[in-house]
């Protein structure tokens, strides 16, 4: 799931750099409990005001906005408030030596300037749309249930219509209207292709992201579903929209939201759905398989893969068994002691590991993960009675195609005519042509979104209502 933090480490950074020396991309490797987590930091000076983003490629976390960047002489300080991260560093020679902090934990983290910096920042993205456009572009706003203004863009074929129409729903993590990741803008590519083929598309910045108002960090999947319903209601008010051909396209967690909304299709006026790499099995099962696949394709030894699965599986079960978040946190110390006992460490190192893991797991218990882990998509899917397009990448390590695709077929066995299921064997989670599907490949692949998937989506949407 794009932008999903399914491993249990998040990052908070404060940094101070020399203005003329620190623009660009820096990398470092954070060592946590025997694991190396590669990180990328991007800094930009915009007319004297510094801003920055952080990537954690192995965790699928890309473009995390820094809430503060201070540069003064050789000193760097930056923060990412949504993850409770801070970093303090000092430029010495060509490297930055510093300390990475999250919550009450501190780790040494030295940064070096990324090699081939221009290539890192300006990867070739041949599918990014460029004018002239054969459709209208309309900037819009609508309000969610909290009265936050959410900002977005509609791409509309020339003419009065009425046209078939869709809303795009992003995956996990803070996402803008283009679902931007590693210089790719898959939702912009998708909107361009669909609107060139006669389909209205509405895409929007999530609450608290981009131009949109609100607070992202306290929201759950159910809140994001409510926002999507408000977007749908807005779309339905437009006179160029065909009221009998209104649908939604969701990717990853957005695919889960399509199942949720499809259950309410009659009530909210939804005519069809397209779920791209949408979770089908219970989320705890999906995330455990994801832990295994992501760790394996990252090149970790089998022993470490199994260790990660053991920790995560027990943590997920703890959440499932807890009546609320406070009780979940209260159960963490006992869980950590059981896990660390199996490491056979010295007394001093065992104490350190218990303290670190306890803090990490406590930080991981938030409204989003608590609700997300307790979700079973099957209960929504069983109730769906509208046409469904479902797609999976055969090399997806975040939403396993076999695990989820096979279960979807079982759930639709009594309504097979509603389901158009496709598995694209050579594609990854982002629907790019991939070698292994590893998260680390996302940035290096030039393709943003495979053209065959786009064409299949257009064909499905135009088939709605045709007997």
CSV table of N, CA and C in Angstrom, one decimal, residues 40 53 71 118 199 207 268 292 310:
chain,number,residue,atom,x,y,z
A,40,UNK,N,16.3,8.7,2.6
A,40,UNK,CA,16.7,9.7,1.7
A,40,UNK,C,16.1,11.0,2.2
A,53,UNK,N,11.7,17.0,2.3
A,53,UNK,CA,11.0,15.8,2.4
A,53,UNK,C,11.9,14.6,2.7
A,71,UNK,N,18.4,25.9,8.7
A,71,UNK,CA,19.7,25.9,8.2
A,71,UNK,C,20.4,27.1,8.7
A,118,UNK,N,21.5,14.6,-9.8
A,118,UNK,CA,20.5,15.1,-10.7
A,118,UNK,C,19.6,14.0,-11.2
A,199,UNK,N,-14.0,10.4,-20.2
A,199,UNK,CA,-14.4,10.1,-18.9
A,199,UNK,C,-14.0,11.3,-18.0
A,207,UNK,N,-7.2,15.2,3.3
A,207,UNK,CA,-7.3,16.2,4.4
A,207,UNK,C,-5.9,16.4,5.0
A,268,UNK,N,-25.7,5.8,-1.7
A,268,UNK,CA,-24.9,6.9,-2.1
A,268,UNK,C,-24.9,7.2,-3.6
A,292,UNK,N,6.5,-10.4,5.2
A,292,UNK,CA,7.4,-11.4,4.6
A,292,UNK,C,7.9,-11.0,3.2
A,310,UNK,N,7.6,-12.7,13.2
A,310,UNK,CA,7.2,-13.1,14.6
A,310,UNK,C,6.7,-11.9,15.4
